[in-house]
Amino acid sequence: MDEETERLDALTQQAGRWLALSAGPAERHTTAVVAGPYDRVAWRDVYAQSAALRELAAQLLTRHAHAPDLLADVFLCAYQAAPRLRDSTVMAPSRLLHHQVVTALTQSPGFAALRRDTAGDAYAAAMAVLAQASALRGLLERSREVRERTGRADRARQEAEAAAAAVGEALRQAAEEADGQGEVPAPVAAAVRRAVGAAEAAEDEVRREDGAAAQAMAAAVPGIRSAARNAASAAAEAVRQEAALMRAWGVDAGETERMPFEERARLAERLRSGRLARWAELIGRFRQMAAGERARKVEHATGELVGVTLGDDLSRVIPSELAVLGVPELRAVFAARYAAGELMLYDSRGEQGTGRGAVIACVDTSHSMYAEGPGGVTREAWSKACALALLDQARHAGRDFVGILFSAADKLQVFRFPGDRPAPVADVLDFAETFLGGGTDFQRPLGTAAKILEEEFDDASRARGDIVLITDDACEVSETWTRLWNEIKRRLDFRLFGIAIATPGTATASGSVLESLCDNLRTVDDLTDVHTTADLFRVI
């Protein structure tokens, strides 16, 4: 074997690892979070549905060529129940920044709080990504050197893999050109030497670029961790606020999760920017208070014992009366007194029984309802919050709810929410945000409410409805109207509860229109207090 062939054999032995690389270079991942098919579909779907996410990706692409992969990692961190990160050694160098970002996110104190609201909820996870948009822009801007260095390392690795492939090709060519004694033509052997030399130089370049990228990353880590902490906290707060906003308006998590992405986004935007958006906390407190009062209500309870009375209710007979039954000679006396309703019974004072018909809230929306009370709460905001709590009350009892917004005699709008079907969120918002303006008239809204109860009685034989009149004003009613009102009220056996908001004393004084019309009248002066009408939710 000549000297040239011996050198070729030595080169072939040295090139073994290059052959291995050319046969199949190690896989380098472009996403830091391990994701299954379902997770990847969730990201693709939410990205396709969210114009805001696509816009953010387009903005970040001006700073970072792999921005969509970074957004996918941030999304998956929030979306997955137990996010698992790949080892950094299997990541493409250009994506090592992503790995460091998501590592810092998952280790930040606010991340656990964030995932309580986002795990398994693609919309909430997407919102978390959008809430971190500013932090991600700043982070990419400050990590320019890291991105440049890791990009060079990525290119160097790709060039090394190409050089390894060239070694394999040169060796293949040498094997084809070798004669029967294994001797290879000198030009072919030289080509193998050049390929191996280029591969070794490429490998040296990879080591240099990897080292430079590692140094740049180490310098950037403190800033990345700080930005990740701030981003996680901002995202957690944004998601928490939206969840609280949805709860305040009575939108449960199951309902929102079934909504298409854009519909849910539009609903969230409407809640954030609507007429009563700033009063979401008040609405939520009203609903919580009403729920608490419902929990205190005990149906068919005997109530507080206040003495002894006469009657025939065997469930309340006092023990001494029952003792008479133990004497055979006195049993006839007991039977006679029972028939005459003269048994001694425990007397009690309990809650008034609840109604069975519709709950109707007549809400004044005249100009004066714009007025603000303590804490800047408007009369309208307090009234609508109370009415929405009454809507919850009716739905909990399976009763119809009707919202009647009124002002002057020619301004009235009716919103119906049957008790046997869900209340559409859009319709609830329409009811809450409608404001008519103008003066105040009681006859038309109360007459409309009575007519609705009459129709319900005729159609379903349901009596004992409840009307709640919420107003900040007083007005006159005619004698004819009053006579007709009293007649239908006796026939249908409904109740009228009055709530006077910040009205002058004369409006609710004895003999006033409100006092004469209402079975139960109360005045609310402190509009920050939702407990003023707490007892209302125990009797309706």
PDB file of N, CA, C and O in Angstrom, residues 270 388 391 415-417 422-434:
ATOM      1  N   ARG A 270     -66.424  44.553  25.994  1.00  0.00           N
ATOM      2  CA  ARG A 270     -67.651  45.280  26.338  1.00  0.00           C
ATOM      3  C   ARG A 270     -67.760  45.481  27.850  1.00  0.00           C
ATOM      4  O   ARG A 270     -68.169  46.544  28.313  1.00  0.00           O
ATOM      5  N   LEU A 388     -79.612  43.632  39.089  1.00  0.00           N
ATOM      6  CA  LEU A 388     -78.927  42.427  38.632  1.00  0.00           C
ATOM      7  C   LEU A 388     -78.896  41.367  39.727  1.00  0.00           C
ATOM      8  O   LEU A 388     -78.978  40.166  39.445  1.00  0.00           O
ATOM      9  N   LEU A 391     -82.154  39.766  39.598  1.00  0.00           N
ATOM     10  CA  LEU A 391     -82.173  38.793  38.499  1.00  0.00           C
ATOM     11  C   LEU A 391     -81.597  37.457  38.972  1.00  0.00           C
ATOM     12  O   LEU A 391     -82.171  36.389  38.710  1.00  0.00           O
ATOM     13  N   PHE A 415     -87.333  44.325  29.561  1.00  0.00           N
ATOM     14  CA  PHE A 415     -86.409  43.216  29.299  1.00  0.00           C
ATOM     15  C   PHE A 415     -86.923  41.989  30.046  1.00  0.00           C
ATOM     16  O   PHE A 415     -87.081  42.021  31.262  1.00  0.00           O
ATOM     17  N   ARG A 416     -87.190  40.907  29.322  1.00  0.00           N
ATOM     18  CA  ARG A 416     -87.743  39.694  29.931  1.00  0.00           C
ATOM     19  C   ARG A 416     -86.675  38.587  29.975  1.00  0.00           C
ATOM     20  O   ARG A 416     -85.986  38.340  28.985  1.00  0.00           O
ATOM     21  N   PHE A 417     -86.599  37.925  31.122  1.00  0.00           N
ATOM     22  CA  PHE A 417     -85.681  36.813  31.315  1.00  0.00           C
ATOM     23  C   PHE A 417     -86.456  35.644  31.928  1.00  0.00           C
ATOM     24  O   PHE A 417     -86.606  35.568  33.150  1.00  0.00           O
ATOM     25  N   PRO A 422     -81.470  29.906  30.228  1.00  0.00           N
ATOM     26  CA  PRO A 422     -80.356  30.781  30.623  1.00  0.00           C
ATOM     27  C   PRO A 422     -80.596  32.218  30.183  1.00  0.00           C
ATOM     28  O   PRO A 422     -81.285  32.479  29.189  1.00  0.00           O
ATOM     29  N   ALA A 423     -80.048  33.150  30.952  1.00  0.00           N
ATOM     30  CA  ALA A 423     -80.146  34.565  30.603  1.00  0.00           C
ATOM     31  C   ALA A 423     -78.948  34.935  29.725  1.00  0.00           C
ATOM     32  O   ALA A 423     -77.812  34.904  30.189  1.00  0.00           O
ATOM     33  N   PRO A 424     -79.171  35.254  28.443  1.00  0.00           N
ATOM     34  CA  PRO A 424     -78.042  35.608  27.568  1.00  0.00           C
ATOM     35  C   PRO A 424     -77.270  36.796  28.124  1.00  0.00           C
ATOM     36  O   PRO A 424     -77.863  37.803  28.531  1.00  0.00           O
ATOM     37  N   VAL A 425     -75.953  36.683  28.150  1.00  0.00           N
ATOM     38  CA  VAL A 425     -75.117  37.742  28.724  1.00  0.00           C
ATOM     39  C   VAL A 425     -75.333  39.055  27.981  1.00  0.00           C
ATOM     40  O   VAL A 425     -75.390  40.130  28.604  1.00  0.00           O
ATOM     41  N   ALA A 426     -75.456  38.990  26.669  1.00  0.00           N
ATOM     42  CA  ALA A 426     -75.638  40.217  25.889  1.00  0.00           C
ATOM     43  C   ALA A 426     -76.927  40.928  26.285  1.00  0.00           C
ATOM     44  O   ALA A 426     -76.963  42.164  26.379  1.00  0.00           O
ATOM     45  N   ASP A 427     -77.995  40.158  26.550  1.00  0.00           N
ATOM     46  CA  ASP A 427     -79.261  40.764  26.951  1.00  0.00           C
ATOM     47  C   ASP A 427     -79.161  41.376  28.347  1.00  0.00           C
ATOM     48  O   ASP A 427     -79.739  42.439  28.612  1.00  0.00           O
ATOM     49  N   VAL A 428     -78.443  40.709  29.244  1.00  0.00           N
ATOM     50  CA  VAL A 428     -78.239  41.261  30.586  1.00  0.00           C
ATOM     51  C   VAL A 428     -77.486  42.581  30.494  1.00  0.00           C
ATOM     52  O   VAL A 428     -77.827  43.565  31.173  1.00  0.00           O
ATOM     53  N   LEU A 429     -76.471  42.627  29.635  1.00  0.00           N
ATOM     54  CA  LEU A 429     -75.706  43.875  29.471  1.00  0.00           C
ATOM     55  C   LEU A 429     -76.570  44.966  28.855  1.00  0.00           C
ATOM     56  O   LEU A 429     -76.459  46.137  29.244  1.00  0.00           O
ATOM     57  N   ASP A 430     -77.414  44.603  27.900  1.00  0.00           N
ATOM     58  CA  ASP A 430     -78.318  45.603  27.311  1.00  0.00           C
ATOM     59  C   ASP A 430     -79.216  46.210  28.396  1.00  0.00           C
ATOM     60  O   ASP A 430     -79.428  47.426  28.423  1.00  0.00           O
ATOM     61  N   PHE A 431     -79.755  45.354  29.251  1.00  0.00           N
ATOM     62  CA  PHE A 431     -80.601  45.842  30.348  1.00  0.00           C
ATOM     63  C   PHE A 431     -79.810  46.762  31.271  1.00  0.00           C
ATOM     64  O   PHE A 431     -80.272  47.857  31.642  1.00  0.00           O
ATOM     65  N   ALA A 432     -78.594  46.353  31.627  1.00  0.00           N
ATOM     66  CA  ALA A 432     -77.809  47.125  32.586  1.00  0.00           C
ATOM     67  C   ALA A 432     -77.334  48.458  32.007  1.00  0.00           C
ATOM     68  O   ALA A 432     -77.207  49.445  32.745  1.00  0.00           O
ATOM     69  N   GLU A 433     -77.076  48.506  30.706  1.00  0.00           N
ATOM     70  CA  GLU A 433     -76.452  49.698  30.126  1.00  0.00           C
ATOM     71  C   GLU A 433     -77.455  50.670  29.506  1.00  0.00           C
ATOM     72  O   GLU A 433     -77.074  51.768  29.104  1.00  0.00           O
ATOM     73  N   THR A 434     -78.713  50.284  29.422  1.00  0.00           N
ATOM     74  CA  THR A 434     -79.713  51.183  28.826  1.00  0.00           C
ATOM     75  C   THR A 434     -80.069  52.293  29.811  1.00  0.00           C
ATOM     76  O   THR A 434     -80.320  52.035  30.986  1.00  0.00           O
TER      77      THR A 434
END
